[in-house]
Amino acid sequence: MSDTPASPPSQAQLDRFAEGFNQSLTLRHFGARMSFPEGLKVVVTLPEVKPEHRGGLGTSAVNGGMLAALFDLAIGCTPALRDPTRRCATMQLSMSFERPATGDSLHVEAVIDHGGPTTVFASARLLDSEGRVCARCQGVVRVSSKPWAAGDSPATN
């Protein structure tokens, strides 16, 4: 898994990977959706910010724990941009909150910065419904040589 993979996954493979997550109880509970537009980045959207997502600083801003979960999902799935069949897990996240995340929807975009066969370094940004960057994240993801137990997706529920 070098910086320039020999054969990137097809859009169909990435769509199956994302759909496994999108059908999971976890993402349905959160209300989030994942996609891989043009196979270039991981996009996680929260099309409807619900009352249970709010509470940051005792305001109507989205709680930082929710933002961390969205970042973990987006950063943790960046290795799929190279090989969606291999297991991976987030090892480290470093988040920077720049402004309260307000509004009715959120959008996270994550990309691979660089990586090797077993480690991917990725970065992401979180935008509010007006397209303003509210937070940024850098992360490290461990990539295994083992395939996902469930086949096309790591989603287990």
Tab-separated table of C-alpha atoms in Angstrom:
chain	number	residue	atom	x	y	z
A	1	MET	CA	0.000	0.000	0.000
A	2	SER	CA	2.383	2.682	-1.206
A	3	ASP	CA	1.460	6.246	-2.124
A	4	THR	CA	0.664	5.143	-5.691
A	5	PRO	CA	-1.361	1.931	-5.685
A	6	ALA	CA	-0.981	-0.409	-8.654
A	7	SER	CA	-4.729	-0.789	-9.175
A	8	PRO	CA	-7.194	1.426	-7.310
A	9	PRO	CA	-10.556	-0.075	-6.370
A	10	SER	CA	-13.479	0.378	-8.721
A	11	GLN	CA	-16.258	2.813	-7.893
A	12	ALA	CA	-18.566	-0.209	-7.586
A	13	GLN	CA	-16.311	-1.721	-4.874
A	14	LEU	CA	-16.262	1.567	-2.974
A	15	ASP	CA	-20.028	1.948	-3.316
A	16	ARG	CA	-20.566	-1.565	-1.857
A	17	PHE	CA	-18.210	-0.738	1.024
A	18	ALA	CA	-20.102	2.497	1.771
A	19	GLU	CA	-23.508	0.835	1.459
A	20	GLY	CA	-22.506	-1.744	4.065
A	21	PHE	CA	-21.924	1.090	6.501
A	22	ASN	CA	-24.990	3.042	5.399
A	23	GLN	CA	-27.218	0.020	6.138
A	24	SER	CA	-25.615	-0.584	9.550
A	25	LEU	CA	-27.579	0.070	12.732
A	26	THR	CA	-24.850	2.449	13.888
A	27	LEU	CA	-25.040	4.848	10.945
A	28	ARG	CA	-28.811	4.603	10.745
A	29	HIS	CA	-28.966	5.492	14.465
A	30	PHE	CA	-26.625	8.462	14.008
A	31	GLY	CA	-28.344	9.463	10.780
A	32	ALA	CA	-25.017	9.652	8.905
A	33	ARG	CA	-24.219	8.486	5.361
A	34	MET	CA	-20.888	7.606	3.737
A	35	SER	CA	-19.780	7.856	0.115
A	36	PHE	CA	-16.625	7.874	-1.999
A	37	PRO	CA	-17.213	10.528	-4.696
A	38	GLU	CA	-15.161	9.720	-7.791
A	39	GLY	CA	-13.051	7.368	-5.636
A	40	LEU	CA	-10.965	10.327	-4.458
A	41	LYS	CA	-12.121	10.968	-0.895
A	42	VAL	CA	-14.360	9.716	1.880
A	43	VAL	CA	-17.429	11.858	2.471
A	44	VAL	CA	-19.582	11.456	5.564
A	45	THR	CA	-22.748	13.521	5.730
A	46	LEU	CA	-25.129	14.159	8.555
A	47	PRO	CA	-28.053	15.470	6.510
A	48	GLU	CA	-30.173	16.212	9.567
A	49	VAL	CA	-28.656	17.413	12.832
A	50	LYS	CA	-30.990	16.114	15.544
A	51	PRO	CA	-31.507	17.467	19.074
A	52	GLU	CA	-29.500	14.550	20.522
A	53	HIS	CA	-26.482	15.612	18.431
A	54	ARG	CA	-26.455	19.080	19.968
A	55	GLY	CA	-25.165	20.421	23.252
A	56	GLY	CA	-21.658	21.669	22.556
A	57	LEU	CA	-20.680	24.247	25.190
A	58	GLY	CA	-24.239	24.088	26.512
A	59	THR	CA	-25.520	25.638	23.255
A	60	SER	CA	-27.279	24.384	20.133
A	61	ALA	CA	-23.895	23.599	18.517
A	62	VAL	CA	-23.190	19.952	17.698
A	63	ASN	CA	-21.430	18.210	20.567
A	64	GLY	CA	-17.696	17.558	20.112
A	65	GLY	CA	-18.164	13.845	20.779
A	66	MET	CA	-20.416	13.642	17.748
A	67	LEU	CA	-17.826	15.488	15.659
A	68	ALA	CA	-15.153	13.054	16.871
A	69	ALA	CA	-17.324	10.104	15.820
A	70	LEU	CA	-17.797	11.581	12.326
A	71	PHE	CA	-14.057	12.192	12.010
A	72	ASP	CA	-13.262	8.670	13.230
A	73	LEU	CA	-15.568	7.172	10.612
A	74	ALA	CA	-14.221	9.302	7.756
A	75	ILE	CA	-10.521	9.031	8.616
A	76	GLY	CA	-10.837	5.360	9.571
A	77	CYS	CA	-12.270	4.475	6.157
A	78	THR	CA	-9.671	6.275	4.027
A	79	PRO	CA	-7.660	3.059	3.418
A	80	ALA	CA	-10.653	1.792	1.424
A	81	LEU	CA	-9.647	4.343	-1.230
A	82	ARG	CA	-6.707	2.015	-1.882
A	83	ASP	CA	-8.070	-1.401	-0.932
A	84	PRO	CA	-11.581	-1.787	0.510
A	85	THR	CA	-11.049	-5.503	1.177
A	86	ARG	CA	-8.459	-5.104	3.960
A	87	ARG	CA	-9.229	-4.568	7.623
A	88	CYS	CA	-8.232	-1.226	9.081
A	89	ALA	CA	-8.627	0.642	12.352
A	90	THR	CA	-8.055	4.191	13.495
A	91	MET	CA	-4.984	4.415	15.714
A	92	GLN	CA	-4.842	8.152	16.384
A	93	LEU	CA	-6.950	11.270	15.830
A	94	SER	CA	-5.958	14.868	16.439
A	95	MET	CA	-8.829	17.321	16.154
A	96	SER	CA	-8.880	21.058	16.005
A	97	PHE	CA	-12.198	22.792	16.638
A	98	GLU	CA	-12.244	26.189	14.915
A	99	ARG	CA	-15.834	27.351	15.361
A	100	PRO	CA	-19.053	25.901	16.745
A	101	ALA	CA	-20.680	23.485	14.315
A	102	THR	CA	-24.179	24.869	13.976
A	103	GLY	CA	-26.913	24.581	11.397
A	104	ASP	CA	-29.058	21.720	10.221
A	105	SER	CA	-26.488	19.479	8.470
A	106	LEU	CA	-22.782	18.581	8.551
A	107	HIS	CA	-20.365	17.341	5.923
A	108	VAL	CA	-16.948	15.679	6.479
A	109	GLU	CA	-14.380	15.145	3.723
A	110	ALA	CA	-11.316	12.950	4.334
A	111	VAL	CA	-8.343	12.210	2.086
A	112	ILE	CA	-5.164	10.175	2.308
A	113	ASP	CA	-2.101	12.379	2.764
A	114	HIS	CA	0.419	9.536	2.461
A	115	GLY	CA	1.012	6.022	3.665
A	116	GLY	CA	2.736	2.716	3.357
A	117	PRO	CA	1.664	-0.927	3.361
A	118	THR	CA	0.381	-0.943	6.942
A	119	THR	CA	-0.175	2.709	7.896
A	120	VAL	CA	-2.183	5.516	6.324
A	121	PHE	CA	-1.948	9.166	7.323
A	122	ALA	CA	-5.119	11.073	6.508
A	123	SER	CA	-6.709	14.453	7.068
A	124	ALA	CA	-10.288	15.669	7.150
A	125	ARG	CA	-12.350	18.796	7.512
A	126	LEU	CA	-15.869	19.248	8.831
A	127	LEU	CA	-18.158	21.819	7.242
A	128	ASP	CA	-21.468	23.184	8.467
A	129	SER	CA	-24.584	23.639	6.335
A	130	GLU	CA	-23.250	26.972	5.062
A	131	GLY	CA	-19.980	25.405	3.896
A	132	ARG	CA	-17.868	26.931	6.659
A	133	VAL	CA	-15.012	24.819	8.028
A	134	CYS	CA	-15.759	24.215	11.706
A	135	ALA	CA	-13.134	21.605	12.556
A	136	ARG	CA	-10.132	19.782	11.114
A	137	CYS	CA	-8.640	16.410	11.909
A	138	GLN	CA	-5.504	14.450	11.195
A	139	GLY	CA	-5.344	10.747	11.829
A	140	VAL	CA	-3.349	7.569	11.539
A	141	VAL	CA	-4.984	4.325	10.421
A	142	ARG	CA	-3.528	0.823	10.713
A	143	VAL	CA	-4.103	-1.435	7.711
A	144	SER	CA	-4.095	-5.207	8.134
A	145	SER	CA	-3.227	-7.888	5.601
A	146	LYS	CA	-6.440	-9.693	6.644
A	147	PRO	CA	-9.705	-9.208	4.765
A	148	TRP	CA	-12.883	-7.971	6.466
A	149	ALA	CA	-14.733	-10.839	8.115
A	150	ALA	CA	-18.052	-9.703	6.612
A	151	GLY	CA	-16.786	-9.509	3.034
A	152	ASP	CA	-17.274	-6.148	1.326
A	153	SER	CA	-17.745	-4.040	4.458
A	154	PRO	CA	-16.487	-3.794	8.023
A	155	ALA	CA	-19.979	-2.824	9.226
A	156	THR	CA	-21.071	-5.589	11.596
A	157	ASN	CA	-24.571	-4.550	12.615
